[in-house]
Short mmCIF file of C-alpha atoms in Angstrom, two decimals:
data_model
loop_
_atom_site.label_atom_id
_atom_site.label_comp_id
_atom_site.label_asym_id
_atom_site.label_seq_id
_atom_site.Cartn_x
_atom_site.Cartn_y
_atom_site.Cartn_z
CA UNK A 3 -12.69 -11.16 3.79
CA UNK A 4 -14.22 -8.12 2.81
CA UNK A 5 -15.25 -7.95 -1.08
CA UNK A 6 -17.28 -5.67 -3.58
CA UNK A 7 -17.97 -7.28 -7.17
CA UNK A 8 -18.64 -5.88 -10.13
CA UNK A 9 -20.75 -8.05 -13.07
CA UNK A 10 -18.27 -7.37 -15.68
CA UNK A 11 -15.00 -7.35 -16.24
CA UNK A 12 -15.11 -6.30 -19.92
CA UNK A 13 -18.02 -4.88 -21.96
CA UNK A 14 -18.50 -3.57 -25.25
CA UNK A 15 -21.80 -2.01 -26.04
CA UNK A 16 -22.78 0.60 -29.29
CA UNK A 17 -23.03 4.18 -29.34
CA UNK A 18 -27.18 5.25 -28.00
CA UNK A 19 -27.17 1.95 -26.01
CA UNK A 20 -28.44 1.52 -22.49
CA UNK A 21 -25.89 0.29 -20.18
CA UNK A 22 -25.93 -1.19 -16.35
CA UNK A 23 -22.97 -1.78 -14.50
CA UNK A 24 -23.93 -3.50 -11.44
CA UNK A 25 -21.73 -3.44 -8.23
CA UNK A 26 -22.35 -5.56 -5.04
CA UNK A 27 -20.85 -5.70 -1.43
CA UNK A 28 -20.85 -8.15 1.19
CA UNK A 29 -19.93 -5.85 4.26
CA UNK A 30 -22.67 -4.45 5.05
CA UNK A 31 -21.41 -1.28 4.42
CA UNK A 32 -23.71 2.22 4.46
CA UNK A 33 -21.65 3.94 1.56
CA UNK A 34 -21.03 3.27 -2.18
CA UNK A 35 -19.24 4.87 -4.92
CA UNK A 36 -18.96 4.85 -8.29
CA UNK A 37 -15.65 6.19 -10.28
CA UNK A 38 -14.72 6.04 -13.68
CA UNK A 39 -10.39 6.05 -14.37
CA UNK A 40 -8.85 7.84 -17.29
CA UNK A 41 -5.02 7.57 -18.01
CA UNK A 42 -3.53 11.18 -17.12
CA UNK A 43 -7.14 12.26 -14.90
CA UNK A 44 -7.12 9.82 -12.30
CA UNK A 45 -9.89 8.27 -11.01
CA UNK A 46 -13.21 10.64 -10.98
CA UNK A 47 -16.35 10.16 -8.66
CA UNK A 48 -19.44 10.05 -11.13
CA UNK A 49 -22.07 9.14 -7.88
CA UNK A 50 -22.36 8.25 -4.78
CA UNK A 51 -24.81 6.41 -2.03
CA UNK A 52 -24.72 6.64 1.80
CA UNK A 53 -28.06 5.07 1.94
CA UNK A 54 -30.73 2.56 0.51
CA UNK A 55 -32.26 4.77 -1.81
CA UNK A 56 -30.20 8.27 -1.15
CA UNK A 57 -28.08 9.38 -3.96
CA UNK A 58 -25.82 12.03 -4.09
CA UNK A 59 -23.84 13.76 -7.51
CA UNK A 60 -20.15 13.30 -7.45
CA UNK A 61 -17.65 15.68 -10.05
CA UNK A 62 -18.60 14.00 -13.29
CA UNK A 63 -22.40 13.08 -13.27
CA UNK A 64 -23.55 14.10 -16.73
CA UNK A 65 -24.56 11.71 -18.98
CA UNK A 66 -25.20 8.91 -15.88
CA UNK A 67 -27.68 7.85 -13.22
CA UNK A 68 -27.65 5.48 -10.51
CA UNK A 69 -29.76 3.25 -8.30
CA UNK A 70 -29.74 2.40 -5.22
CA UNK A 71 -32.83 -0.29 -4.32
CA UNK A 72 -30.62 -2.41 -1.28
CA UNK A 73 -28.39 -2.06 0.71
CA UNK A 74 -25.53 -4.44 -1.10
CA UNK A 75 -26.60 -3.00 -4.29
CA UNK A 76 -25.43 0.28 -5.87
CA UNK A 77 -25.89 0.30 -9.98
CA UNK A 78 -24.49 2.72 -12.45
CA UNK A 79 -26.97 3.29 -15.39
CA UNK A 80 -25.44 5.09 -18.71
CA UNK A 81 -28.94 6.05 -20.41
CA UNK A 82 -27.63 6.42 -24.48
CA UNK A 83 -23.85 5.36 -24.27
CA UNK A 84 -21.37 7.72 -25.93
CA UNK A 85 -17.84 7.06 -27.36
CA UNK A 86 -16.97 9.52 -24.69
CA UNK A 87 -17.71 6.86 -21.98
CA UNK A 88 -14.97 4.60 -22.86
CA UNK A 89 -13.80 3.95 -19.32
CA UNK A 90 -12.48 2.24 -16.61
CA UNK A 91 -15.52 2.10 -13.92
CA UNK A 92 -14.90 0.99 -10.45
CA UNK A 93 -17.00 0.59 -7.41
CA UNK A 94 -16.50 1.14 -4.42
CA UNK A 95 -17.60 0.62 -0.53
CA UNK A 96 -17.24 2.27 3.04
CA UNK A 97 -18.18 2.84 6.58
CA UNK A 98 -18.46 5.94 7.37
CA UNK A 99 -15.25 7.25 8.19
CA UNK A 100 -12.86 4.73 6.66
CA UNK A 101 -11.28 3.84 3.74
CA UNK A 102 -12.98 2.69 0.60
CA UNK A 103 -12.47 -0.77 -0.75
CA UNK A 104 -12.84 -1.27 -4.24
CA UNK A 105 -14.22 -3.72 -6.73
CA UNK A 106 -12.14 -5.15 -9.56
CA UNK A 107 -13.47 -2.63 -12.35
CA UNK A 108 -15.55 -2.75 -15.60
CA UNK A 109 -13.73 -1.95 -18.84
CA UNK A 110 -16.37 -0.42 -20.88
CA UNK A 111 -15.78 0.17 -24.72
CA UNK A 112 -18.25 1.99 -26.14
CA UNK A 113 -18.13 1.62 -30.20
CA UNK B 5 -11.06 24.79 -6.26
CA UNK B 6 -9.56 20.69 -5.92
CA UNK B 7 -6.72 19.80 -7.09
CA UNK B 8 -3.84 17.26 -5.97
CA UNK B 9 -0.48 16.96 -7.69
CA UNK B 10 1.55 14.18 -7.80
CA UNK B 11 4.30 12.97 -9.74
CA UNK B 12 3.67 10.78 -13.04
CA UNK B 13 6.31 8.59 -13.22
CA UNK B 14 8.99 7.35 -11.43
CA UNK B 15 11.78 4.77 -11.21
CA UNK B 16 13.91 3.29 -8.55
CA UNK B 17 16.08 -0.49 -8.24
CA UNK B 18 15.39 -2.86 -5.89
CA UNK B 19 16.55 -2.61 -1.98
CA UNK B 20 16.45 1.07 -3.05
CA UNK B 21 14.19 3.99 -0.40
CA UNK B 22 11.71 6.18 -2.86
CA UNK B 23 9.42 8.76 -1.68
CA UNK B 24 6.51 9.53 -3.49
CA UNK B 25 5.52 13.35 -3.16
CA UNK B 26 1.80 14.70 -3.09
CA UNK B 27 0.98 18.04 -3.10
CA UNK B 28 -3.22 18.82 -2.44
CA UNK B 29 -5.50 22.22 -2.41
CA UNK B 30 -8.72 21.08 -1.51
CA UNK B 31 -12.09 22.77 0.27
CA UNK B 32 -11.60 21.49 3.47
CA UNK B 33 -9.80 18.22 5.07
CA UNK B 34 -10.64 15.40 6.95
CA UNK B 35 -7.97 13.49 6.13
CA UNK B 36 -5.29 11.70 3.11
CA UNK B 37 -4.91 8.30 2.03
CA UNK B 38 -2.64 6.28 0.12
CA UNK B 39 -3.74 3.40 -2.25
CA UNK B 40 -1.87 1.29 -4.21
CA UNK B 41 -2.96 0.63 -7.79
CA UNK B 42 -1.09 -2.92 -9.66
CA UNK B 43 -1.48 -2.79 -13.30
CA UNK B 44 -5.37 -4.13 -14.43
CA UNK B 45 -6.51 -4.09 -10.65
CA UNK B 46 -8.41 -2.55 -8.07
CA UNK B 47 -6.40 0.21 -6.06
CA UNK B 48 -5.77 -1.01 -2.29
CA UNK B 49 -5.37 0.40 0.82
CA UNK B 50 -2.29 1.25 2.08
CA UNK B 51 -2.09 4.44 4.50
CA UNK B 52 -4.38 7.01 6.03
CA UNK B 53 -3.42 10.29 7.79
CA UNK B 54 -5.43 12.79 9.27
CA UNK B 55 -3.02 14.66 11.78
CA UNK B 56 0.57 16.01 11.09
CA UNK B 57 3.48 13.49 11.07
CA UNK B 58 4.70 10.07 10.03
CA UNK B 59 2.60 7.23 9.98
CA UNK B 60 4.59 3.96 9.75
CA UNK B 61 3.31 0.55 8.80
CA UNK B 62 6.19 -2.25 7.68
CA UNK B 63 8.07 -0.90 5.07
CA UNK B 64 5.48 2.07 4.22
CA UNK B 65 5.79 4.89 5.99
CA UNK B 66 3.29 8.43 4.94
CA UNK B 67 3.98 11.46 6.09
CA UNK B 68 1.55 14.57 6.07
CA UNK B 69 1.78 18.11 6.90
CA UNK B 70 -1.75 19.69 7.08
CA UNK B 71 -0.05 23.83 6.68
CA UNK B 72 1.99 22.88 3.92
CA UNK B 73 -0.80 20.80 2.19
CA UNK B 74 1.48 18.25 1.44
CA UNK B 75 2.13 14.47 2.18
CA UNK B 76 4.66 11.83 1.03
CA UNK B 77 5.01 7.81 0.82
CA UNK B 78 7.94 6.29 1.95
CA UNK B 79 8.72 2.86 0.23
CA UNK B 80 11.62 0.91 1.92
CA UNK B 81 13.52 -1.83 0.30
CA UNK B 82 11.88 -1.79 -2.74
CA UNK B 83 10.84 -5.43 -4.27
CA UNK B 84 10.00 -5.65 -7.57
CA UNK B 85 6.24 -6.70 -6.65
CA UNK B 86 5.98 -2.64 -5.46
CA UNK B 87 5.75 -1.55 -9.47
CA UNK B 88 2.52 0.19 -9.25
CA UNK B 89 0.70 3.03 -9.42
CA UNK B 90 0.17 4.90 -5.86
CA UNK B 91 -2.54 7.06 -5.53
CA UNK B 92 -2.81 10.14 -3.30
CA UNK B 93 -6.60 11.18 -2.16
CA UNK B 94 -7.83 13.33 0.04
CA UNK B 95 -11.32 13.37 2.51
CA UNK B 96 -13.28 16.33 2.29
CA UNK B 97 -16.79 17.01 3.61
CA UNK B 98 -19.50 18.30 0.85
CA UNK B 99 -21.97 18.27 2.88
CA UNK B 100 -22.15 17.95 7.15
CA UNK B 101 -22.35 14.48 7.71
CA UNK B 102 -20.74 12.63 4.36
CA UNK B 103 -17.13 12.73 2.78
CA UNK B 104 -16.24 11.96 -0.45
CA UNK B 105 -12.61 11.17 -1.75
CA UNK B 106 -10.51 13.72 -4.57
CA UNK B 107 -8.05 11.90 -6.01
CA UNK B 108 -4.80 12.81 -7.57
CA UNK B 109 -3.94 11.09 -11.09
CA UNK B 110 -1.37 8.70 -9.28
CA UNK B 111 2.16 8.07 -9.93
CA UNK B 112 3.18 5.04 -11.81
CA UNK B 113 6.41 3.29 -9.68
CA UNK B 114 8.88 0.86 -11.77
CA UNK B 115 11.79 -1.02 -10.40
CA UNK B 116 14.18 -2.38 -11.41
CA UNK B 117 16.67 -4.99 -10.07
#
């Protein structure tokens, strides 16, 4: 059964913190994504990865980076945390070609 | 430009057909997918159509018309476990060789019995 994790469920972290949000997949699979979900915007790519260490910006980039060391592994950095960032964030995977499976999303509330 | 529009809401009682309009302007196409989004959880596949015409699977059918930029979800008998949000995205191409997904905001689905 194919699955992508995501380390947290809910966080809360301070205004000028540094925040990871760490996604993992178990299919093998070449691309990752990372989207944050606001009520009314619907969900916005912020990066994406179609290879170990390739990156590429999505719409909403500012303010974020990524990394993307192995294959599996595709993690969201937020450098100094703004209020602004209060978000849904959800990862997600692919072949090439198909359709993207998501993980089960990180509430972040940044104070 | 991108943009896709979709409705915000809707309702419809159980048994009942709905149909679930989306409406996309994109830079390019390579093809439109329906996910389904339950309250609190990760969106889920449901459809994917890249040429013109109705796509059936069970009771979900999505249709898509590539010269009228526009595609619809067809939910039959309706069970209360449907009330979700259903999301309409679309495939384009940035760059030759990789696609990345614009989605619409999604349309929130209640039913009622």
């Amino acid at each position: 059964d194919v699955k992508v994790t995501q380390s947290s469920r809910y966080l809360v972290k301070r205004t000028g913190e540094k925040v990871f949000l760490e996604c993992v997949q178990d299919m093998d699979h070449e691309n990752m994504f990372w989207y944050r979900q606001d009520p009314g915007l619907g969900l916005r790519l912020i990066y994406f990865s179609y290879d170990v260490k390739m990156k590429e910006k999505g719409d909403i980039p500012e303010g974020y980076s990524v990394s993307r060391e192995k294959k599996e592994r595709f993690s969201l950095i937020l450098e100094s945390a703004s209020t602004n960032q209060t978000s849904m964030y959800l990862c997600a995977s692919s072949l090439e070609g198909h359709s993207e499976f998501f993980g089960p999303g990180t509430r972040l509330t940044v104070l | 430009g991108q943009n896709i529009d979709q409705p915000t809401e809707m309702t419809a009682t159980e048994g009942a057909i709905v149909q679930i309009n989306c409406t996309y302007q994109t830079s390019g196409f390579n093809g439109l997918f329906w996910y389904q989004q339950h309250a609190g959880e990760a969106p889920t596949f449901l459809s994917y159509n890249v040429l013109d015409g109705l796509e059936e699977k069970g009771r979900f059918s999505s249709f898509l018309s590539r010269s009228k930029g526009y595609s619809y979800l067809l939910l039959k008998e309706l069970q209360m476990k449907d009330s979700a949000s259903y999301l309409c995205a679309v495939r384009v191409a940035p760059r030759r060789g990789y696609n990345k997904l614009i989605f619409g905001a999604g349309t929130r689905l209640a039913v009622h019995p």
